[in-house]
Amino acid sequence: MSQINILNNIISSEMEGAYDEQLYFRTEGNAYFSKEQKSFILEKRAAIRFDTYFNSFSIGKWYVNTGIDNLWFSITHKGHFLLKFYHYSSEKSVSVIAVHELRNGDSYQDETFQIDTNQQIKDGLIFFELIALENSSVKNMFYGTRTEPVRNVDLGIVITTYKREDAVSKTVDRLKHYLHDNKMQCSVSVIDNGKSLNFESQYNITVIQNENLGGSGGFARGLYHYKEQSNNVTHCLFMDDDASCELESIWRTYKVLEYSKEDQVAVIGSMMLLSKPGVQHEKGAKFDRYCRPVGLNVDLTKVENILDNEVEKSIDYGGWWFFAFPIKDVTYPYPFFVRGDDVDFCFRNGFQWITLNGIGSWQEDFFYKEAPLQVYLDNRSHLLHHIHFDRLSSSNFTILLIVLRFVMLFAFRYQYKSAWASLKAFNDVMKGPKFFEENLLMQNIFEEVRPWSQKEKMQPISVSTACKGYENYDIVIEKSLHKMKLSDLYYVFKNPDKNRLFYDAGISKISKFIFLNGHLLPSFLFKAPAIIEKTNAKVGMIFRRPKICMYHSATNEGVILTHSKKEFWKLMFQFSVLTMKFVFKRKRLIEEYRNAYPYMTSKEFWHKEFFRKDKV
């Protein structure tokens, strides 16, 4: 009989920091995972259930998308306990598949079971439960198959970094040990855009120094390395430099690629939030005028959500925090620097998507990192997607609506520098593709936009500083999402027992828009300033506030933003000027970009940039 090929290992968190245990297992009684013994420990009458994001088995996805036709489970154990297998169907009914009573002495014993996956058990999830009849310990559990892989996979992991030496060193150390201990054809390229790493290439890990061409240029350099300078690599995995993922996600991705029926399959890792480790921000996204996450704000600690999360939805692209794809015939990223390169790359290369529970990584909240530079990069990439691709509208109305949406959103929130960054992006796009080629390093753009970013940068702030000069502040939040540390805010109120939630609920969104969120109202109609939780901020919360403190309670950071009619109308005037300019040159501009596009996503373009110094 052929050997069992491991598909999913059963894991506990190996990540640093506070990660939600219920992503891995659920316990009753005295049961826990011992990192010292690398085992799950159960005292008598305790139980552990593995109907979780990382440890349930996605039987439906595996049967539909891969060539496996049998499923096995292996366990190393001692003690006396019940092992129960369950099927959680797509109709959300739970049934018992099998029950095994396992008993042995004080030494560990290996056992393997075939899981009966008949026609009724080829959708939804499979999971298992351990119920201790006596004190017990288990380890080395995995789901596997005796089916041989469909293809050989040689995976090249690309990590792009810029002056984050500590994070990269930890990542390299984790990957080095992991690749050594696991049988994968896999190598790692660390693209050092800052030329600041002080360790050498080692054990299948190559460090490549690169000009600071951003994430686009960094990942393009890694792709170039594997496509043009390596003979064997079949697939790439783009991932972040801090590798904030369970390394088991890499193994599972590798196995999906090995067993996939289709050659052009790309694996999209879910993005979870570091501030809310059990919450999924997205598992792929749609794009048309703006980005729309798929699977937004899903609580992955709840088993019914895990099942729903397996249902495939329409996806346009996957983020490069964790994105694996075949490299044969792919073209290179467009030189966006950062932001939008993943959308463009996926639009162009025609992948077929697989998302899978248990494959993903944790990231900071994008909204928290928002600043004028990020807004500039976002807006120009949004515009270029519509200019480059026939599948998206490039009409005057669509392009101007994209720009106006950016400008109004930030102006309504008193982030006027971000609004100016949106207009600068619009103006720079109108300079044509030559502007991108001449500004790959972004130096001139950084010099202009960086001072704007400093003015709107989140930084450590005391509430007393935010409230200086005002006797009263309103705290503006939503009840269901309230995480503000109110104890730190009480003293800023004249009557702390009368702290209140205030959202101008009686005023419609249409009215707020008509009054341009207060920019058409006289100052005497304004109320008290407000402290607003940044991650839950809505434009309407700011209506009729002379000043706000945008506050991030998770980090105790904030920024003071002040209402300015003068700044708002200067923005509107500049938008009008740029509108006329764009309408006049739109057709010629689209033609220029589309003519330049094949070259700017080619091997020749990036080769010239990577080895520019060799030609001097």
Coordinates of C-alpha atoms in Angstrom, one line a residue:
M1 CA 0.0 0.0 0.0
S2 CA 1.3 3.5 -0.9
Q3 CA 2.4 5.8 1.9
I4 CA 0.1 8.5 3.3
N5 CA 0.8 12.0 1.9
I6 CA 0.1 14.6 4.6
L7 CA -2.4 17.3 3.6
N8 CA -3.2 19.1 6.8
N9 CA -1.3 18.9 10.1
I10 CA -3.3 19.5 13.3
I11 CA -1.7 22.6 14.9
S12 CA -1.7 24.9 17.9
S13 CA -0.5 28.5 17.5
E14 CA 3.2 28.9 17.1
M15 CA 2.8 32.6 16.7
E16 CA 4.0 35.2 19.2
G17 CA 1.4 37.5 20.8
A18 CA -2.2 37.1 21.6
Y19 CA -3.9 34.8 19.1
D20 CA -7.4 33.4 19.6
E21 CA -7.2 29.8 20.8
Q22 CA -10.6 29.1 19.3
L23 CA -9.1 29.4 15.8
Y24 CA -7.3 26.1 16.7
F25 CA -9.3 24.1 19.2
R26 CA -12.1 24.2 21.8
T27 CA -11.8 22.6 25.2
E28 CA -14.1 21.3 27.9
G29 CA -12.7 20.5 31.3
N30 CA -8.9 20.5 31.9
A31 CA -7.5 20.1 28.4
Y32 CA -4.8 22.2 26.8
F33 CA -1.8 22.2 24.4
S34 CA 1.6 21.9 26.0
K35 CA 4.3 23.7 24.0
E36 CA 7.0 21.9 26.0
Q37 CA 5.7 18.4 25.2
K38 CA 4.3 19.5 21.8
S39 CA 1.2 17.5 22.8
F40 CA -2.5 18.0 23.6
I41 CA -3.1 17.0 27.2
L42 CA -6.5 15.9 28.5
E43 CA -7.3 15.0 32.1
K44 CA -10.1 12.5 32.7
R45 CA -13.5 13.6 31.4
A46 CA -12.0 16.5 29.5
A47 CA -12.6 17.0 25.8
I48 CA -11.0 18.8 22.9
R49 CA -13.0 19.6 19.7
F50 CA -11.3 20.6 16.4
D51 CA -14.2 22.2 14.5
T52 CA -12.0 25.3 13.9
Y53 CA -10.6 27.5 11.2
F54 CA -7.1 25.9 11.3
N55 CA -8.0 22.3 12.1
S56 CA -11.2 21.3 10.4
F57 CA -10.7 19.6 7.1
S58 CA -12.3 21.3 4.0
I59 CA -13.5 18.0 2.4
G60 CA -15.7 19.9 -0.1
K61 CA -12.9 22.0 -1.4
W62 CA -10.4 19.2 -1.6
Y63 CA -12.8 16.9 -3.5
V64 CA -14.0 19.5 -6.0
N65 CA -10.6 21.1 -6.7
T66 CA -8.1 18.3 -6.4
G67 CA -7.6 14.7 -7.5
I68 CA -7.8 13.0 -4.1
D69 CA -10.2 10.1 -3.8
N70 CA -9.5 8.8 -0.2
L71 CA -8.8 10.4 3.2
W72 CA -6.9 9.1 6.1
F73 CA -6.2 10.3 9.7
S74 CA -3.1 9.6 11.8
I75 CA -2.6 10.1 15.5
T76 CA 0.1 9.4 18.1
H77 CA -1.4 8.8 21.5
K78 CA -1.2 7.4 25.0
G79 CA -4.0 7.0 27.6
H80 CA -7.6 6.1 27.1
F81 CA -10.0 8.2 25.1
L82 CA -12.7 8.3 22.4
L83 CA -11.8 9.7 18.9
K84 CA -15.0 10.8 17.2
F85 CA -15.2 12.0 13.6
Y86 CA -18.0 14.4 12.4
H87 CA -19.2 15.7 9.1
Y88 CA -20.6 19.3 9.0
S89 CA -22.5 19.5 5.8
S90 CA -23.1 22.5 3.6
E91 CA -26.7 22.4 4.8
K92 CA -25.3 22.9 8.4
S93 CA -26.3 19.5 9.7
V94 CA -23.7 17.6 11.9
S95 CA -23.5 13.8 11.8
V96 CA -21.1 11.3 13.3
I97 CA -18.9 9.5 10.8
A98 CA -17.1 7.1 13.1
V99 CA -16.1 6.5 16.8
H100 CA -12.9 4.8 17.9
E101 CA -12.0 3.9 21.5
L102 CA -8.2 4.1 21.9
R103 CA -6.3 2.7 24.9
N104 CA -2.7 2.0 25.6
G105 CA -0.2 2.4 28.5
D106 CA 2.3 5.1 29.2
S107 CA 4.2 5.0 25.9
Y108 CA 3.0 6.6 22.7
Q109 CA 1.4 4.6 20.0
D110 CA 0.8 5.5 16.3
E111 CA -2.5 4.6 14.7
T112 CA -4.1 5.4 11.3
F113 CA -7.7 5.4 10.2
Q114 CA -9.4 5.7 6.9
I115 CA -12.2 8.1 6.9
D116 CA -15.2 6.9 5.0
T117 CA -16.1 9.7 2.5
N118 CA -19.1 8.4 0.7
Q119 CA -21.2 10.4 -1.7
Q120 CA -22.9 12.1 1.2
I121 CA -19.6 13.3 2.7
K122 CA -18.1 15.3 -0.1
D123 CA -19.1 18.8 0.9
G124 CA -18.6 21.0 3.9
L125 CA -16.2 20.2 6.7
I126 CA -14.8 17.1 8.6
F127 CA -13.6 17.5 12.1
F128 CA -12.9 15.3 15.1
E129 CA -13.3 15.4 18.9
L130 CA -11.2 13.8 21.7
I131 CA -13.0 12.7 24.9
A132 CA -10.7 11.5 27.7
L133 CA -11.9 8.4 29.6
E134 CA -8.6 8.5 31.5
N135 CA -5.7 11.0 31.5
S136 CA -4.5 11.1 27.9
S137 CA -2.0 12.8 25.6
V138 CA -2.0 13.1 21.8
K139 CA 0.3 14.5 19.2
N140 CA 1.4 14.3 15.5
M141 CA -2.1 14.3 14.2
F142 CA -2.8 14.9 10.5
Y143 CA -5.2 14.3 7.6
G144 CA -3.7 12.7 4.5
T145 CA -4.3 10.7 1.4
R146 CA -2.8 7.8 -0.4
T147 CA -3.6 9.4 -3.8
E148 CA -0.4 10.5 -5.6
P149 CA 0.0 14.2 -6.4
V150 CA -1.1 15.5 -9.8
R151 CA 2.1 17.4 -10.4
N152 CA 5.6 18.2 -9.0
V153 CA 5.8 21.6 -7.3
D154 CA 8.9 23.5 -6.7
L155 CA 7.9 26.6 -4.7
G156 CA 9.8 29.8 -4.6
I157 CA 8.8 32.1 -1.7
V158 CA 9.4 35.8 -2.3
I159 CA 9.7 38.2 0.6
T160 CA 10.1 41.9 -0.1
T161 CA 11.5 44.1 2.7
Y162 CA 12.7 47.6 3.4
K163 CA 14.8 48.3 6.4
R164 CA 12.9 45.9 8.7
E165 CA 16.0 43.9 9.8
D166 CA 14.5 42.5 13.0
A167 CA 11.3 41.3 11.4
V168 CA 13.1 39.7 8.5
S169 CA 15.7 38.0 10.7
K170 CA 13.0 36.3 12.7
T171 CA 11.2 35.3 9.5
V172 CA 14.3 33.8 7.9
D173 CA 15.0 31.9 11.1
R174 CA 11.5 30.5 11.3
L175 CA 11.5 29.5 7.6
K176 CA 15.0 28.0 7.8
H177 CA 14.0 25.6 10.5
Y178 CA 10.6 24.9 9.0
L179 CA 12.0 24.1 5.5
H180 CA 14.7 21.9 7.1
D181 CA 12.1 19.9 9.0
N182 CA 9.5 19.4 6.2
K183 CA 9.8 17.6 2.9
M184 CA 9.0 20.3 0.4
Q185 CA 10.9 21.4 -2.7
C186 CA 11.0 25.0 -1.6
S187 CA 13.4 28.0 -1.5
V188 CA 13.2 31.6 -0.3
S189 CA 14.3 34.8 -1.9
V190 CA 14.5 37.9 0.4
I191 CA 14.5 41.0 -1.7
D192 CA 16.3 43.7 0.3
N193 CA 15.1 47.0 -1.1
G194 CA 16.8 48.9 1.7
K195 CA 20.2 47.1 1.2
S196 CA 20.4 46.9 5.0
L197 CA 20.3 43.2 5.8
N198 CA 23.5 41.9 7.4
F199 CA 23.1 38.2 7.0
E200 CA 24.2 36.1 4.0
S201 CA 22.3 33.6 1.9
Q202 CA 21.9 30.3 3.7
Y203 CA 20.0 26.9 3.4
N204 CA 17.8 27.6 0.4
I205 CA 17.4 31.2 1.5
T206 CA 18.9 33.8 -0.9
V207 CA 19.2 37.5 -0.1
I208 CA 19.0 39.7 -3.2
Q209 CA 19.9 43.4 -2.8
N210 CA 17.6 45.7 -4.9
E211 CA 16.9 49.4 -5.4
N212 CA 13.9 50.6 -3.4
L213 CA 11.4 49.9 -6.2
G214 CA 8.6 49.3 -3.6
G215 CA 6.6 46.1 -3.2
S216 CA 6.0 46.0 -7.0
G217 CA 9.7 46.1 -7.8
G218 CA 10.6 43.8 -5.0
F219 CA 8.2 41.1 -5.9
A220 CA 9.0 41.6 -9.6
R221 CA 12.7 41.0 -8.7
G222 CA 11.8 37.8 -6.9
L223 CA 9.7 36.6 -9.8
Y224 CA 12.5 37.5 -12.2
H225 CA 14.9 35.4 -10.0
Y226 CA 12.7 32.4 -10.2
K227 CA 11.6 32.7 -13.9
E228 CA 14.9 33.7 -15.4
Q229 CA 17.6 32.6 -13.0
S230 CA 16.3 29.3 -11.7
N231 CA 15.5 26.3 -13.8
N232 CA 13.2 24.3 -11.6
V233 CA 10.8 26.6 -9.8
T234 CA 7.2 26.1 -10.9
H235 CA 5.2 28.3 -8.5
C236 CA 5.8 31.5 -6.4
L237 CA 4.4 32.5 -3.0
F238 CA 4.5 36.2 -2.3
M239 CA 4.3 37.0 1.4
D240 CA 5.1 39.7 3.9
D241 CA 8.5 40.2 5.5
D242 CA 7.2 39.5 9.1
A243 CA 5.6 36.2 8.0
S244 CA 2.7 36.7 10.3
C245 CA 1.2 33.4 9.4
E246 CA 1.2 29.9 10.7
L247 CA 3.9 28.2 8.7
E248 CA 1.5 25.3 8.2
S249 CA -0.3 27.6 5.8
I250 CA 2.7 27.2 3.5
W251 CA 2.5 23.4 3.7
R252 CA -1.2 23.4 2.9
T253 CA -0.7 25.8 0.0
Y254 CA 2.1 23.5 -1.3
K255 CA -0.3 20.5 -1.1
V256 CA -3.2 22.3 -2.8
L257 CA -0.8 23.2 -5.7
E258 CA 0.4 19.6 -5.9
Y259 CA -3.0 18.1 -6.1
S260 CA -5.0 20.8 -8.0
K261 CA -6.8 19.5 -11.1
E262 CA -6.1 22.9 -12.9
D263 CA -2.7 24.2 -14.0
Q264 CA -3.5 27.9 -13.5
V265 CA -4.7 27.7 -9.9
A266 CA -3.6 30.5 -7.5
V267 CA -4.1 30.2 -3.7
I268 CA -5.3 33.3 -1.9
G269 CA -4.6 33.5 1.8
S270 CA -7.1 35.1 4.0
M271 CA -6.2 38.3 5.8
M272 CA -7.0 38.5 9.6
L273 CA -6.5 41.5 11.8
L274 CA -3.7 41.8 14.3
S275 CA -6.0 43.9 16.5
K276 CA -8.8 41.3 16.3
P277 CA -7.0 37.9 15.7
G278 CA -10.1 35.9 15.2
V279 CA -11.7 38.3 12.6
Q280 CA -11.2 37.9 8.9
H281 CA -10.8 41.1 7.0
E282 CA -10.9 39.5 3.5
K283 CA -10.3 36.3 1.6
G284 CA -9.8 37.9 -1.8
A285 CA -11.5 41.0 -3.1
K286 CA -13.5 42.5 -6.0
F287 CA -12.5 45.7 -7.8
D288 CA -14.6 48.1 -9.8
R289 CA -14.0 51.8 -9.0
Y290 CA -12.8 50.8 -5.6
C291 CA -11.8 47.6 -3.7
R292 CA -14.4 45.5 -2.0
P293 CA -13.2 42.8 0.4
V294 CA -14.8 39.4 0.1
G295 CA -15.6 37.8 3.5
L296 CA -15.3 41.0 5.4
N297 CA -15.5 41.0 9.2
V298 CA -16.1 37.3 9.5
D299 CA -15.7 35.9 13.1
L300 CA -13.6 32.8 12.4
T301 CA -14.0 31.5 15.9
K302 CA -17.6 30.5 15.2
V303 CA -18.0 27.1 13.4
E304 CA -21.0 28.2 11.4
N305 CA -19.0 31.1 10.0
I306 CA -16.1 28.7 9.1
L307 CA -18.5 26.6 7.0
D308 CA -20.0 29.7 5.3
N309 CA -16.4 30.9 4.6
E310 CA -15.8 27.8 2.5
V311 CA -18.4 28.8 -0.1
E312 CA -16.6 30.2 -3.1
K313 CA -17.6 33.7 -4.1
S314 CA -16.6 35.8 -7.1
I315 CA -13.1 37.2 -6.7
D316 CA -11.0 39.5 -8.8
Y317 CA -7.7 39.4 -7.0
G318 CA -5.8 38.3 -4.0
G319 CA -3.5 40.4 -1.8
W320 CA 0.2 39.8 -1.8
W321 CA 0.4 39.3 2.0
F322 CA 0.0 35.6 1.1
F323 CA -0.5 34.7 -2.6
A324 CA 0.7 31.6 -4.5
F325 CA 0.6 31.1 -8.2
P326 CA 2.1 29.2 -11.2
I327 CA 4.9 31.2 -12.8
K328 CA 4.8 29.7 -16.3
D329 CA 3.6 32.3 -18.8
V330 CA 2.9 35.1 -16.2
T331 CA 3.8 38.6 -17.0
Y332 CA 5.5 40.9 -14.5
P333 CA 3.9 43.5 -12.1
Y334 CA 3.2 47.0 -13.3
P335 CA 5.5 49.5 -11.5
F336 CA 3.1 51.0 -9.1
F337 CA 5.7 51.0 -6.2
V338 CA 3.0 49.8 -3.8
R339 CA -0.8 49.6 -3.8
G340 CA -2.7 48.2 -6.8
D341 CA 0.0 45.9 -8.1
D342 CA -1.9 42.8 -6.9
V343 CA -5.1 43.9 -8.6
D344 CA -3.3 44.6 -11.9
F345 CA -1.3 41.4 -11.8
C346 CA -4.4 39.2 -11.2
F347 CA -6.5 41.0 -13.8
R348 CA -3.9 40.3 -16.4
N349 CA -2.8 36.8 -15.7
G350 CA -6.1 34.9 -15.6
F351 CA -5.7 32.7 -12.6
Q352 CA -8.3 30.3 -11.2
W353 CA -8.8 30.9 -7.5
I354 CA -8.8 28.7 -4.4
T355 CA -9.3 30.0 -0.9
L356 CA -9.2 27.5 2.0
N357 CA -9.8 27.7 5.7
G358 CA -6.5 27.5 7.5
I359 CA -4.5 29.4 4.9
G360 CA -4.0 33.1 5.8
S361 CA -2.0 35.7 7.7
W362 CA -2.5 38.5 10.1
Q363 CA -2.0 42.1 9.2
E364 CA -2.4 45.6 10.6
D365 CA -5.7 47.3 9.9
F366 CA -5.3 49.2 6.6
F367 CA -7.5 52.0 7.9
Y368 CA -5.1 52.5 10.8
K369 CA -2.1 52.9 8.4
E370 CA -4.0 55.3 6.2
A371 CA -2.0 58.5 5.4
P372 CA -1.6 60.9 2.5
L373 CA 1.1 58.8 0.8
Q374 CA -1.1 55.7 0.9
V375 CA -4.0 57.7 -0.4
Y376 CA -1.9 59.0 -3.3
L377 CA -0.8 55.5 -4.2
D378 CA -4.3 54.1 -3.9
N379 CA -6.0 56.8 -6.0
R380 CA -3.5 56.6 -8.9
S381 CA -3.7 52.8 -9.0
H382 CA -7.5 52.9 -9.0
L383 CA -7.4 55.3 -12.0
L384 CA -4.9 53.2 -13.9
H385 CA -6.8 50.0 -13.5
H386 CA -9.7 51.7 -15.3
I387 CA -7.4 53.1 -17.9
H388 CA -5.6 49.9 -18.6
F389 CA -8.4 47.3 -18.8
D390 CA -11.4 47.1 -21.1
R391 CA -13.3 45.2 -18.4
L392 CA -13.5 48.4 -16.5
S393 CA -15.1 51.7 -17.6
S394 CA -12.7 54.5 -18.5
S395 CA -15.4 57.1 -19.2
N396 CA -15.1 60.6 -18.1
F397 CA -17.9 60.0 -15.6
T398 CA -16.2 56.9 -14.0
I399 CA -12.8 58.4 -13.7
L400 CA -14.0 61.7 -12.3
L401 CA -16.3 59.8 -9.9
I402 CA -13.3 57.8 -8.5
V403 CA -11.3 61.0 -7.9
L404 CA -14.3 62.9 -6.4
R405 CA -15.0 60.0 -4.1
F406 CA -11.5 60.1 -2.7
V407 CA -11.4 63.9 -2.4
M408 CA -14.8 64.1 -0.7
L409 CA -14.2 61.2 1.6
F410 CA -11.1 62.8 3.1
A411 CA -12.3 66.4 3.0
F412 CA -15.5 65.4 4.8
R413 CA -13.3 63.9 7.5
Y414 CA -11.1 67.0 7.7
Q415 CA -8.1 65.1 6.3
Y416 CA -7.4 67.8 3.8
K417 CA -3.8 66.7 3.1
S418 CA -5.1 63.3 2.1
A419 CA -7.6 65.0 -0.2
W420 CA -4.7 67.0 -1.8
A421 CA -2.8 63.7 -2.2
S422 CA -5.8 62.4 -4.2
L423 CA -5.7 65.4 -6.5
K424 CA -1.9 65.0 -6.9
A425 CA -2.4 61.4 -7.9
F426 CA -5.0 62.5 -10.5
N427 CA -2.6 65.1 -11.9
D428 CA 0.3 62.8 -12.0
V429 CA -1.7 60.1 -13.9
M430 CA -2.4 62.8 -16.5
K431 CA 1.4 63.1 -17.1
G432 CA 1.3 59.7 -18.8
P433 CA 3.3 56.4 -18.5
K434 CA 6.6 58.2 -19.0
F435 CA 6.1 59.8 -15.6
F436 CA 5.9 56.3 -14.0
E437 CA 9.0 55.2 -15.7
E438 CA 10.9 58.3 -14.6
N439 CA 9.7 58.1 -11.0
L440 CA 10.1 54.4 -10.1
L441 CA 12.0 55.3 -7.0
M442 CA 9.4 57.8 -5.9
Q443 CA 12.0 60.2 -4.5
N444 CA 10.4 63.5 -5.8
I445 CA 6.9 62.3 -4.8
F446 CA 8.1 61.3 -1.3
E447 CA 9.6 64.8 -0.8
E448 CA 6.3 66.5 -1.7
V449 CA 3.9 64.1 0.1
R450 CA 5.9 63.3 3.2
P451 CA 5.2 66.6 4.9
W452 CA 1.5 66.1 4.3
S453 CA 1.7 62.7 5.9
Q454 CA 3.4 64.1 9.0
K455 CA 0.4 66.5 9.5
E456 CA -2.1 63.6 9.5
K457 CA 0.1 60.9 11.1
M458 CA -1.3 58.9 14.0
Q459 CA 1.0 59.3 17.0
P460 CA 1.0 58.9 20.8
I461 CA -1.4 61.5 22.2
S462 CA -3.0 62.2 25.5
V463 CA -6.7 63.0 25.6
S464 CA -6.0 66.2 27.6
T465 CA -3.9 67.4 24.7
A466 CA -6.7 66.6 22.3
C467 CA -9.2 68.5 24.5
K468 CA -7.1 71.6 25.2
G469 CA -9.1 74.7 25.0
Y470 CA -12.5 73.0 25.2
E471 CA -14.5 72.4 28.3
N472 CA -16.6 69.5 26.8
Y473 CA -16.0 66.8 24.2
D474 CA -18.4 64.3 22.8
I475 CA -17.4 60.7 22.5
V476 CA -18.7 59.5 19.2
I477 CA -18.8 55.7 18.8
E478 CA -21.1 52.8 17.8
K479 CA -22.4 50.7 20.7
S480 CA -21.7 47.4 19.1
L481 CA -18.1 48.2 18.3
H482 CA -17.2 50.3 21.3
K483 CA -13.7 49.6 22.6
M484 CA -12.7 53.1 23.8
K485 CA -10.9 53.2 27.1
L486 CA -13.5 55.5 28.7
S487 CA -11.7 55.6 32.1
D488 CA -8.9 57.6 30.4
L489 CA -11.4 60.1 29.0
Y490 CA -13.7 60.9 32.0
Y491 CA -11.8 63.9 33.2
V492 CA -12.2 65.8 30.0
F493 CA -16.0 66.2 30.7
K494 CA -17.6 68.7 33.0
N495 CA -20.0 66.1 34.1
P496 CA -18.4 62.7 33.6
D497 CA -21.5 60.8 34.6
K498 CA -23.2 62.2 31.5
N499 CA -20.9 60.8 28.9
R500 CA -23.0 60.1 25.9
L501 CA -23.1 58.5 22.5
F502 CA -23.7 61.1 19.8
Y503 CA -24.2 60.3 16.1
D504 CA -26.6 63.0 14.8
A505 CA -29.0 60.1 14.2
G506 CA -31.9 62.4 13.4
I507 CA -30.2 64.0 10.4
S508 CA -30.2 62.0 7.2
K509 CA -27.2 61.1 5.2
I510 CA -28.7 63.0 2.2
S511 CA -28.9 66.2 4.4
K512 CA -25.3 65.8 5.5
F513 CA -24.2 65.5 1.9
I514 CA -26.3 68.5 0.8
F515 CA -24.5 70.6 3.4
L516 CA -21.2 69.0 2.4
N517 CA -20.8 67.5 5.8
G518 CA -20.9 71.0 7.4
H519 CA -18.8 72.9 4.9
L520 CA -21.9 74.9 3.8
L521 CA -23.0 75.6 7.4
P522 CA -22.1 78.7 9.4
S523 CA -19.9 78.1 12.4
F524 CA -22.5 79.0 15.0
L525 CA -24.5 75.9 14.1
F526 CA -21.5 73.7 15.1
K527 CA -21.4 71.7 18.4
A528 CA -18.7 70.4 20.7
P529 CA -15.6 68.8 19.3
A530 CA -15.5 65.0 19.2
I531 CA -13.2 62.1 20.0
I532 CA -13.8 59.4 17.4
E533 CA -12.5 55.8 17.4
K534 CA -10.6 55.7 14.1
T535 CA -11.4 52.1 13.1
N536 CA -15.1 52.7 13.4
A537 CA -15.2 56.3 12.1
K538 CA -18.0 57.3 9.8
V539 CA -18.2 60.6 7.9
G540 CA -21.5 61.4 9.5
M541 CA -20.0 61.3 13.0
I542 CA -17.9 64.4 12.1
F543 CA -20.9 66.5 10.9
R544 CA -21.0 69.9 12.6
R545 CA -17.8 69.4 14.6
P546 CA -15.2 72.2 14.6
K547 CA -12.4 69.8 15.6
I548 CA -12.1 66.1 16.0
C549 CA -9.5 63.8 17.6
M550 CA -9.3 60.7 15.5
Y551 CA -8.3 58.2 18.2
H552 CA -7.0 54.6 17.9
S553 CA -7.7 53.0 21.3
A554 CA -5.7 49.8 20.6
T555 CA -2.4 51.9 20.4
N556 CA -3.4 55.1 22.3
E557 CA -2.5 57.1 19.2
G558 CA -4.4 59.9 17.6
V559 CA -4.4 62.9 15.4
I560 CA -6.1 66.3 15.7
L561 CA -8.1 67.4 12.6
T562 CA -9.8 70.8 12.3
H563 CA -12.7 71.9 10.1
S564 CA -11.6 74.4 7.4
K565 CA -14.0 75.9 4.8
K566 CA -11.1 77.6 3.1
E567 CA -9.2 74.4 2.5
F568 CA -12.3 72.6 1.3
W569 CA -13.2 75.2 -1.3
K570 CA -9.5 75.3 -2.5
L571 CA -9.8 71.6 -3.1
M572 CA -13.0 71.9 -5.0
F573 CA -11.5 74.6 -7.2
Q574 CA -8.5 72.5 -8.0
F575 CA -10.7 69.5 -8.7
S576 CA -12.6 71.6 -11.3
V577 CA -9.4 72.7 -13.0
L578 CA -8.1 69.1 -13.2
T579 CA -11.5 67.9 -14.5
M580 CA -11.3 70.1 -17.5
K581 CA -7.8 69.1 -18.1
F582 CA -8.7 65.4 -18.0
V583 CA -11.8 65.7 -20.3
F584 CA -9.6 67.4 -22.9
K585 CA -6.9 64.7 -23.0
R586 CA -8.6 61.5 -21.9
K587 CA -8.6 59.6 -25.2
R588 CA -5.0 60.4 -26.0
L589 CA -4.0 59.5 -22.4
I590 CA -5.7 56.1 -22.5
E591 CA -4.0 55.3 -25.8
E592 CA -0.6 56.3 -24.4
Y593 CA -1.0 54.0 -21.3
R594 CA -2.3 51.1 -23.3
N595 CA 0.5 51.3 -25.8
A596 CA 3.1 51.4 -23.1
Y597 CA 1.5 48.7 -20.9
P598 CA 3.0 45.6 -22.5
Y599 CA 6.5 46.9 -22.2
M600 CA 6.1 48.1 -18.6
T601 CA 5.0 44.7 -17.5
S602 CA 7.7 42.8 -19.4
K603 CA 10.9 41.0 -18.5
E604 CA 12.9 43.6 -20.6
F605 CA 11.5 46.5 -18.6
W606 CA 12.4 45.1 -15.2
H607 CA 15.8 43.7 -16.3
K608 CA 16.8 47.2 -17.3
E609 CA 15.8 48.5 -13.9
F610 CA 17.3 45.7 -11.8
F611 CA 20.7 45.9 -13.6
R612 CA 20.8 49.6 -14.4
K613 CA 24.1 50.1 -12.6
D614 CA 25.8 47.4 -14.7
K615 CA 25.2 49.6 -17.8
V616 CA 26.7 52.8 -16.3

